[in-house]
Tab-separated table of C-alpha atoms and ligand atoms in Angstrom:
chain	number	residue	atom	x	y	z
A	241	UNK	CA	0.000	0.000	0.000
A	242	UNK	CA	1.327	3.437	-0.983
A	243	UNK	CA	2.273	5.992	1.681
A	244	UNK	CA	0.846	8.679	-0.646
A	245	UNK	CA	-2.936	8.715	-1.132
A	246	UNK	CA	-5.820	10.782	-2.460
A	247	UNK	CA	-5.966	13.650	-3.135
A	248	UNK	CA	-8.703	13.821	-0.495
A	249	UNK	CA	-11.433	16.458	-0.576
A	250	UNK	CA	-11.003	18.715	2.434
A	251	UNK	CA	-13.509	21.380	3.516
A	252	UNK	CA	-10.553	23.241	5.041
A	253	UNK	CA	-7.902	23.017	2.308
A	254	UNK	CA	-9.523	21.818	-0.932
A	255	UNK	CA	-7.616	19.161	-2.880
A	256	UNK	CA	-5.236	17.652	-0.393
A	257	UNK	CA	-2.694	15.023	-1.402
A	258	UNK	CA	-2.145	12.857	1.680
A	259	UNK	CA	1.132	11.457	3.000
A	260	UNK	CA	0.872	8.727	5.626
A	261	UNK	CA	4.083	8.505	7.683
A	262	UNK	CA	2.593	5.947	10.089
A	263	UNK	CA	0.714	3.371	7.921
A	264	UNK	CA	-1.425	0.731	9.638
A	265	UNK	CA	-2.115	-0.447	12.242
A	266	UNK	CA	-3.352	2.843	13.710
A	267	UNK	CA	-0.722	4.213	16.093
A	268	UNK	CA	-1.464	7.197	18.304
A	269	UNK	CA	-0.924	8.898	21.663
A	270	UNK	CA	-4.681	9.561	21.918
A	271	UNK	CA	-7.811	7.476	21.486
A	272	UNK	CA	-10.298	10.233	20.585
A	273	UNK	CA	-13.969	9.370	20.900
A	274	UNK	CA	-14.661	10.670	17.382
A	275	UNK	CA	-11.644	9.125	15.588
A	276	UNK	CA	-12.640	8.023	12.083
A	277	UNK	CA	-9.855	5.398	12.130
A	278	UNK	CA	-11.588	3.552	14.976
A	279	UNK	CA	-9.973	2.616	18.287
A	280	UNK	CA	-6.212	3.111	18.809
A	281	UNK	CA	-4.531	-0.289	18.468
A	282	UNK	CA	-0.860	0.569	18.984
A	283	UNK	CA	-0.764	2.877	21.992
A	284	UNK	CA	2.586	4.670	21.937
A	285	UNK	CA	3.290	7.741	24.045
A	286	UNK	CA	6.792	8.467	22.647
A	287	UNK	CA	8.501	8.467	19.173
A	288	UNK	CA	11.518	6.746	20.777
A	289	UNK	CA	9.341	3.644	21.242
A	290	UNK	CA	8.312	3.377	17.577
A	291	UNK	CA	10.090	0.424	15.971
A	292	UNK	CA	8.677	0.306	12.440
A	293	UNK	CA	8.122	3.674	10.905
A	294	UNK	CA	7.719	4.791	7.314
A	295	UNK	CA	11.094	5.657	5.778
A	296	UNK	CA	11.939	8.858	3.930
A	297	UNK	CA	12.840	6.714	0.888
A	298	UNK	CA	9.401	5.037	0.812
A	299	UNK	CA	7.601	8.416	0.767
A	300	UNK	CA	9.960	9.707	-1.921
A	301	UNK	CA	9.418	6.640	-4.110
A	302	UNK	CA	5.611	6.826	-3.852
A	303	UNK	CA	5.483	10.585	-4.340
A	304	UNK	CA	7.583	10.343	-7.509
A	305	UNK	CA	4.922	8.032	-8.932
A	306	UNK	CA	2.168	10.554	-8.100
A	307	UNK	CA	4.101	13.417	-9.650
A	308	UNK	CA	3.982	11.462	-12.931
A	309	UNK	CA	0.246	10.791	-12.680
A	310	UNK	CA	-1.297	13.964	-11.227
A	311	UNK	CA	-1.085	17.548	-12.481
A	312	UNK	CA	0.413	19.154	-9.365
A	313	UNK	CA	-1.073	22.541	-10.253
A	314	UNK	CA	-4.493	21.000	-9.516
A	315	UNK	CA	-3.463	20.129	-5.929
A	316	UNK	CA	-4.048	22.770	-3.242
A	317	UNK	CA	-1.941	21.308	-0.419
A	318	UNK	CA	0.102	18.286	0.596
A	319	UNK	CA	-1.025	17.029	3.991
A	320	UNK	CA	0.825	14.764	6.408
A	321	UNK	CA	-1.678	12.740	8.433
A	322	UNK	CA	-2.977	9.206	7.721
A	323	UNK	CA	-3.213	6.264	10.092
A	324	UNK	CA	-2.240	7.867	13.369
A	325	UNK	CA	-0.207	10.675	14.923
A	326	UNK	CA	2.477	11.789	12.374
A	327	UNK	CA	4.849	13.275	15.004
A	328	UNK	CA	5.460	9.707	16.228
A	329	UNK	CA	7.633	9.239	13.137
A	330	UNK	CA	11.146	10.396	14.182
A	331	UNK	CA	12.015	11.060	10.494
A	332	UNK	CA	9.207	13.571	10.030
A	333	UNK	CA	11.517	16.584	9.535
A	334	UNK	CA	13.738	14.791	6.995
A	335	UNK	CA	10.642	13.612	5.120
A	336	UNK	CA	9.281	17.186	4.761
A	337	UNK	CA	12.681	18.341	3.473
A	338	UNK	CA	12.699	15.551	0.872
A	339	UNK	CA	9.093	16.280	-0.206
A	340	UNK	CA	9.897	19.996	-0.627
A	341	UNK	CA	12.930	19.128	-2.721
A	342	UNK	CA	10.751	16.974	-4.959
A	343	UNK	CA	7.734	19.232	-5.468
A	344	UNK	CA	9.222	22.709	-4.965
A	345	UNK	CA	7.977	25.533	-2.739
A	346	UNK	CA	4.701	26.291	-4.585
A	347	UNK	CA	2.381	23.820	-2.861
A	348	UNK	CA	2.006	24.395	0.901
A	349	UNK	CA	2.807	21.427	3.133
A	350	UNK	CA	0.382	20.938	6.000
A	351	UNK	CA	0.697	18.831	9.158
A	352	UNK	CA	-2.364	17.513	11.006
A	353	UNK	CA	-1.288	16.684	14.558
A	354	UNK	CA	-2.796	16.133	17.997
A	355	UNK	CA	-0.119	18.424	19.605
A	356	UNK	CA	0.587	15.950	22.430
A	357	UNK	CA	4.333	15.610	21.690
A	358	UNK	CA	5.178	19.294	21.186
A	359	UNK	CA	6.830	19.349	24.617
A	360	UNK	CA	9.778	17.499	22.991
A	361	UNK	CA	12.394	19.784	21.392
A	362	UNK	CA	13.054	17.351	18.524
A	363	UNK	CA	9.346	17.082	17.689
A	364	UNK	CA	8.964	20.902	17.606
A	365	UNK	CA	12.060	21.106	15.393
A	366	UNK	CA	10.455	18.627	12.939
A	367	UNK	CA	7.067	20.356	13.071
A	368	UNK	CA	8.551	23.834	12.474
A	369	UNK	CA	9.510	22.778	8.934
A	370	UNK	CA	5.850	22.727	7.824
A	371	UNK	CA	4.195	25.691	6.091
A	372	UNK	CA	0.985	25.124	8.061
A	373	UNK	CA	0.553	23.241	11.346
A	374	UNK	CA	-2.997	22.271	12.284
A	375	UNK	CA	-2.928	21.409	15.983
A	376	UNK	CA	-5.875	19.593	17.504
A	377	UNK	CA	-7.281	21.221	20.640
A	378	UNK	CA	-10.774	20.145	21.681
A	379	UNK	CA	-10.965	21.004	25.379
A	380	UNK	CA	-10.289	23.899	27.733
A	381	UNK	CA	-10.129	21.824	30.916
A	382	UNK	CA	-8.580	18.535	31.973
A	383	UNK	CA	-11.904	16.716	32.436
A	384	UNK	CA	-13.113	17.542	28.911
A	385	UNK	CA	-9.662	16.632	27.492
A	386	UNK	CA	-9.729	13.195	29.147
A	387	UNK	CA	-13.350	12.629	28.042
A	388	UNK	CA	-12.791	13.585	24.378
A	389	UNK	CA	-9.166	12.710	23.600
A	390	UNK	CA	-8.591	9.809	26.053
A	391	UNK	CA	-4.765	10.254	26.158
A	392	UNK	CA	-2.663	7.094	26.457
A	393	UNK	CA	-0.878	6.287	29.744
A	394	UNK	CA	1.059	9.144	31.321
A	395	UNK	CA	0.593	11.554	28.413
A	396	UNK	CA	0.956	15.315	28.989
A	397	UNK	CA	-1.796	17.142	30.775
A	398	UNK	CA	-3.727	19.846	28.929
A	399	UNK	CA	-1.837	22.764	30.490
A	400	UNK	CA	1.492	21.334	29.220
A	401	UNK	CA	0.035	20.845	25.746
A	402	UNK	CA	-1.215	24.447	25.688
A	403	UNK	CA	2.170	25.798	26.801
A	404	UNK	CA	4.065	23.723	24.239
A	405	UNK	CA	1.762	24.914	21.418
A	406	UNK	CA	2.588	28.498	22.472
A	407	UNK	CA	6.285	27.626	22.456
A	408	UNK	CA	5.982	26.149	18.947
A	409	UNK	CA	4.190	29.312	17.783
A	410	UNK	CA	7.154	31.425	18.906
A	411	UNK	CA	9.622	29.115	17.137
A	412	UNK	CA	7.878	28.445	13.800
A	413	UNK	CA	7.657	30.723	10.780
A	414	UNK	CA	4.648	29.025	9.130
A	415	UNK	CA	0.973	29.390	10.066
A	416	UNK	CA	-0.444	27.897	13.249
A	417	UNK	CA	-4.055	26.727	13.030
A	418	UNK	CA	-6.103	25.100	15.775
A	419	UNK	CA	-8.740	22.515	14.878
A	420	UNK	CA	-11.498	21.996	17.439
A	421	UNK	CA	-14.080	19.241	17.160
A	422	UNK	CA	-17.384	20.330	18.696
A	423	UNK	CA	-19.604	17.424	19.648
A	424	UNK	CA	-22.357	16.013	21.837
A	425	UNK	CA	-22.577	12.594	23.485
A	426	UNK	CA	-25.563	10.453	24.363
A	427	UNK	CA	-24.453	10.550	28.040
A	428	UNK	CA	-24.901	14.335	28.256
A	429	UNK	CA	-21.338	15.602	27.829
A	430	UNK	CA	-20.776	18.370	25.259
A	431	UNK	CA	-18.104	20.985	24.552
A	432	UNK	CA	-20.620	23.152	22.654
A	433	UNK	CA	-21.818	25.297	25.576
A	434	UNK	CA	-21.539	26.232	29.261
A	435	UNK	CA	-18.264	26.374	31.202
A	436	UNK	CA	-16.679	23.737	28.945
A	437	UNK	CA	-16.998	26.099	25.961
A	438	UNK	CA	-15.997	29.159	28.018
A	439	UNK	CA	-12.787	27.433	29.207
A	440	UNK	CA	-11.965	26.402	25.660
A	441	UNK	CA	-12.441	29.922	24.263
A	442	UNK	CA	-10.276	31.408	27.038
A	443	UNK	CA	-7.527	28.866	26.306
A	444	UNK	CA	-7.594	29.663	22.592
A	445	UNK	CA	-7.473	33.413	23.357
A	446	UNK	CA	-4.256	32.658	25.227
A	447	UNK	CA	-2.784	30.657	22.293
A	448	UNK	CA	-4.053	33.150	19.662
A	449	UNK	CA	-3.453	30.983	16.568
A	450	UNK	CA	-3.645	32.400	13.035
A	451	UNK	CA	-6.797	30.384	12.340
A	452	UNK	CA	-9.335	28.481	14.459
A	453	UNK	CA	-11.149	25.717	12.585
A	454	UNK	CA	-14.585	25.136	14.106
A	455	UNK	CA	-15.241	21.534	13.111
A	456	UNK	CA	-17.495	18.614	14.023
A	457	UNK	CA	-17.189	14.831	13.482
A	458	UNK	CA	-19.587	14.591	10.519
A	459	UNK	CA	-18.023	11.486	8.947
A	460	UNK	CA	-18.710	7.971	10.334
A	461	UNK	CA	-16.112	6.041	12.319
A	462	UNK	CA	-16.166	7.307	15.903
A	463	UNK	CA	-17.846	5.898	19.012
A	464	UNK	CA	-21.596	5.365	18.609
A	465	UNK	CA	-22.316	7.670	21.553
A	466	UNK	CA	-20.773	10.678	19.724
A	467	UNK	CA	-23.146	13.050	17.913
A	468	UNK	CA	-21.996	15.922	15.682
A	469	UNK	CA	-22.991	19.536	16.329
A	470	UNK	CA	-25.307	21.135	13.760
A	471	UNK	CA	-24.093	23.888	11.416
A	472	UNK	CA	-26.377	26.351	13.280
A	473	UNK	CA	-24.683	25.422	16.572
A	474	UNK	CA	-21.260	25.874	14.982
A	475	UNK	CA	-22.289	29.342	13.751
A	476	UNK	CA	-23.442	30.252	17.293
A	477	UNK	CA	-20.109	29.025	18.692
A	478	UNK	CA	-18.261	31.108	16.073
A	479	UNK	CA	-20.200	34.222	17.174
A	480	UNK	CA	-19.177	33.542	20.803
A	481	UNK	CA	-15.540	33.246	19.739
A	482	UNK	CA	-15.837	36.581	17.913
A	483	UNK	CA	-17.373	38.303	20.970
A	484	UNK	CA	-14.700	37.027	23.387
A	485	UNK	CA	-11.798	37.682	21.027
A	486	UNK	CA	-13.038	41.227	20.333
A	487	UNK	CA	-13.355	41.926	24.077
A	488	UNK	CA	-9.754	40.803	24.629
A	489	UNK	CA	-8.440	42.694	21.575
A	490	UNK	CA	-7.208	39.439	19.994
A	491	UNK	CA	-7.492	38.277	16.412
A	492	UNK	CA	-7.715	34.790	14.879
A	493	UNK	CA	-9.526	33.969	11.625
A	494	UNK	CA	-12.423	31.565	12.025
A	495	UNK	CA	-13.136	28.771	9.553
A	496	UNK	CA	-16.512	27.170	10.233
A	497	UNK	CA	-17.574	23.761	8.912
A	498	UNK	CA	-20.623	24.171	6.647
A	499	UNK	CA	-19.771	27.829	5.920
A	500	UNK	CA	-16.164	27.755	4.676
A	501	UNK	CA	-16.119	24.840	2.193
A	502	UNK	CA	-13.219	24.186	-0.171
A	503	UNK	CA	-14.513	20.840	-1.457
A	504	UNK	CA	-15.884	20.242	-4.964
A	505	UNK	CA	-12.708	20.987	-6.954
A	506	UNK	CA	-11.614	18.499	-9.592
A	507	UNK	CA	-8.075	17.102	-9.726
A	508	UNK	CA	-6.406	16.587	-13.142
A	509	UNK	CA	-4.752	13.207	-13.614
A	510	UNK	CA	-2.582	12.344	-16.603
A	511	UNK	CA	-2.972	8.589	-16.022
A	512	UNK	CA	-4.197	6.130	-13.399
A	513	UNK	CA	-2.186	3.073	-12.371
A	514	UNK	CA	-5.309	1.431	-10.841
A	515	UNK	CA	-8.519	3.247	-9.895
A	516	UNK	CA	-9.686	0.519	-7.436
A	517	UNK	CA	-6.299	0.707	-5.635
A	518	UNK	CA	-6.497	4.501	-5.528
A	519	UNK	CA	-10.011	4.316	-4.055
A	520	UNK	CA	-8.827	1.777	-1.446
A	521	UNK	CA	-5.842	4.010	-0.567
A	522	UNK	CA	-8.269	6.841	0.157
A	523	UNK	CA	-10.870	4.817	2.045
A	524	UNK	CA	-8.281	3.164	4.254
A	525	UNK	CA	-7.451	6.621	5.692
A	526	UNK	CA	-10.927	8.202	5.800
A	527	UNK	CA	-14.576	7.567	4.905
A	528	UNK	CA	-15.595	9.444	1.720
A	529	UNK	CA	-18.679	10.272	-0.352
A	530	UNK	CA	-18.813	9.099	-4.000
A	531	UNK	CA	-18.961	12.677	-5.279
A	532	UNK	CA	-15.745	13.574	-3.406
A	533	UNK	CA	-13.945	10.530	-4.779
A	534	UNK	CA	-15.019	11.431	-8.341
A	535	UNK	CA	-13.559	14.948	-7.937
A	536	UNK	CA	-10.368	13.674	-6.295
A	537	UNK	CA	-9.677	11.046	-8.906
A	538	UNK	CA	-10.794	13.261	-11.808
A	539	UNK	CA	-13.251	10.620	-13.055
A	540	UNK	CA	-17.025	10.681	-13.656
A	541	UNK	CA	-19.558	10.003	-10.914
A	542	UNK	CA	-20.790	7.015	-12.944
A	543	UNK	CA	-17.306	5.466	-13.147
A	544	UNK	CA	-16.805	6.058	-9.410
A	545	UNK	CA	-20.064	4.251	-8.585
A	546	UNK	CA	-19.127	1.314	-10.836
A	547	UNK	CA	-15.811	0.910	-9.021
A	548	UNK	CA	-17.467	1.246	-5.612
A	549	UNK	CA	-20.053	-1.415	-6.531
A	550	UNK	CA	-17.247	-3.782	-7.480
A	551	UNK	CA	-15.344	-3.159	-4.229
A	552	UNK	CA	-18.577	-3.610	-2.245
A	553	UNK	CA	-19.188	-6.913	-4.076
A	554	UNK	CA	-15.687	-8.101	-3.132
A	555	UNK	CA	-16.389	-7.253	0.523
A	556	UNK	CA	-13.509	-4.747	0.703
A	557	UNK	CA	-15.580	-1.685	1.614
A	558	UNK	CA	-18.806	-0.889	3.458
A	559	UNK	CA	-21.477	1.778	3.021
A	560	UNK	CA	-22.470	3.924	5.996
A	561	UNK	CA	-24.863	6.826	6.411
A	562	UNK	CA	-23.766	9.739	8.560
A	563	UNK	CA	-25.534	13.097	8.854
A	564	UNK	CA	-27.954	12.032	6.088
A	565	UNK	CA	-25.128	11.396	3.580
A	566	UNK	CA	-23.827	8.107	2.205
A	567	UNK	CA	-20.151	7.387	2.915
A	568	UNK	CA	-17.899	4.519	1.846
A	569	UNK	CA	-15.278	3.125	4.162
A	570	UNK	CA	-12.571	0.506	3.797
A	571	UNK	CA	-13.550	-2.688	5.573
A	572	UNK	CA	-9.878	-3.271	6.327
A	573	UNK	CA	-9.105	-0.065	8.180
A	574	UNK	CA	-5.964	0.852	10.064
A	575	UNK	CA	-7.116	-1.077	13.105
B	19	SF4	S1	-8.396	11.650	15.884
B	19	SF4	FE1	-6.189	11.832	15.524
B	19	SF4	S2	-5.379	12.177	17.574
B	19	SF4	FE2	-7.387	11.368	17.877
B	19	SF4	S3	-7.080	9.135	18.066
B	19	SF4	FE3	-7.522	9.569	15.900
B	19	SF4	S4	-5.514	9.740	14.959
B	19	SF4	FE4	-5.219	9.989	17.185
């Protein structure tokens, strides 16, 4: 399976070519209740403990193949994420350098990370090489953090994570974005209102990132007790952020799911090695709608459905409905 996949349709960044520096089975320092990769199988709190990680050479080899197949001017960003927490790969910094050498400086390189390892100097050094760092931050207090992110073992507490994000911000020259997942649960917990929301806003005022992404787990894959917030709720939360930030004289741009939407852009391919394999590469990392896959692979909706029907028939993928929309997901996920 290739370490390079997609491009995936992203509401935040548009056409995003993915690089997976972990590969399966899912390896992470968290076990978030909304994780679309399912439960964390390999629970590792430190990059020093990772034995088998994706090599720089493997990423380079796979990316070279993509460069021959996809018109890079139709890609908006290159994103490091995939089957777990990318900062667990100790070669992350070298890999970004190699990718930049291969594709040039035109396409921004984005890192999606859970921020838990930023307290390590080496990890911050690796992370600082990215043009954009999207750091996950879902909670403003320890109780909400433990409920939503379920950190593994003796992982950092929330205060340490906040302080190390601030440290990274001082050290990096790229953009710092915070992604927050707003959600409800069937057992009454939510980070969408009350003191839980107030604490979160105050924490983000303190960090003052360039952008705050107000997101919700709208794709299938998380715990059954997790329910997404509605777009109206997200707009209300965005207004609260604006009020508080204005009062404090701070400024961060807000990107709101359902309002800011960069999906729906077609990618130009010069050739396809194997459309079913490309679909599987995508669905192994995230559930997708047929329309998004058609745009990403630059093929017709009809051809996408034909391929999906074949993969369904072979028992390799499943269909799931989430938020009233039909998603496809690899049966063999990174779990
Ligand atoms: S959502 Fe990200 S940080 Fe959370 S468990 Fe999944 S891979 Fe790890």
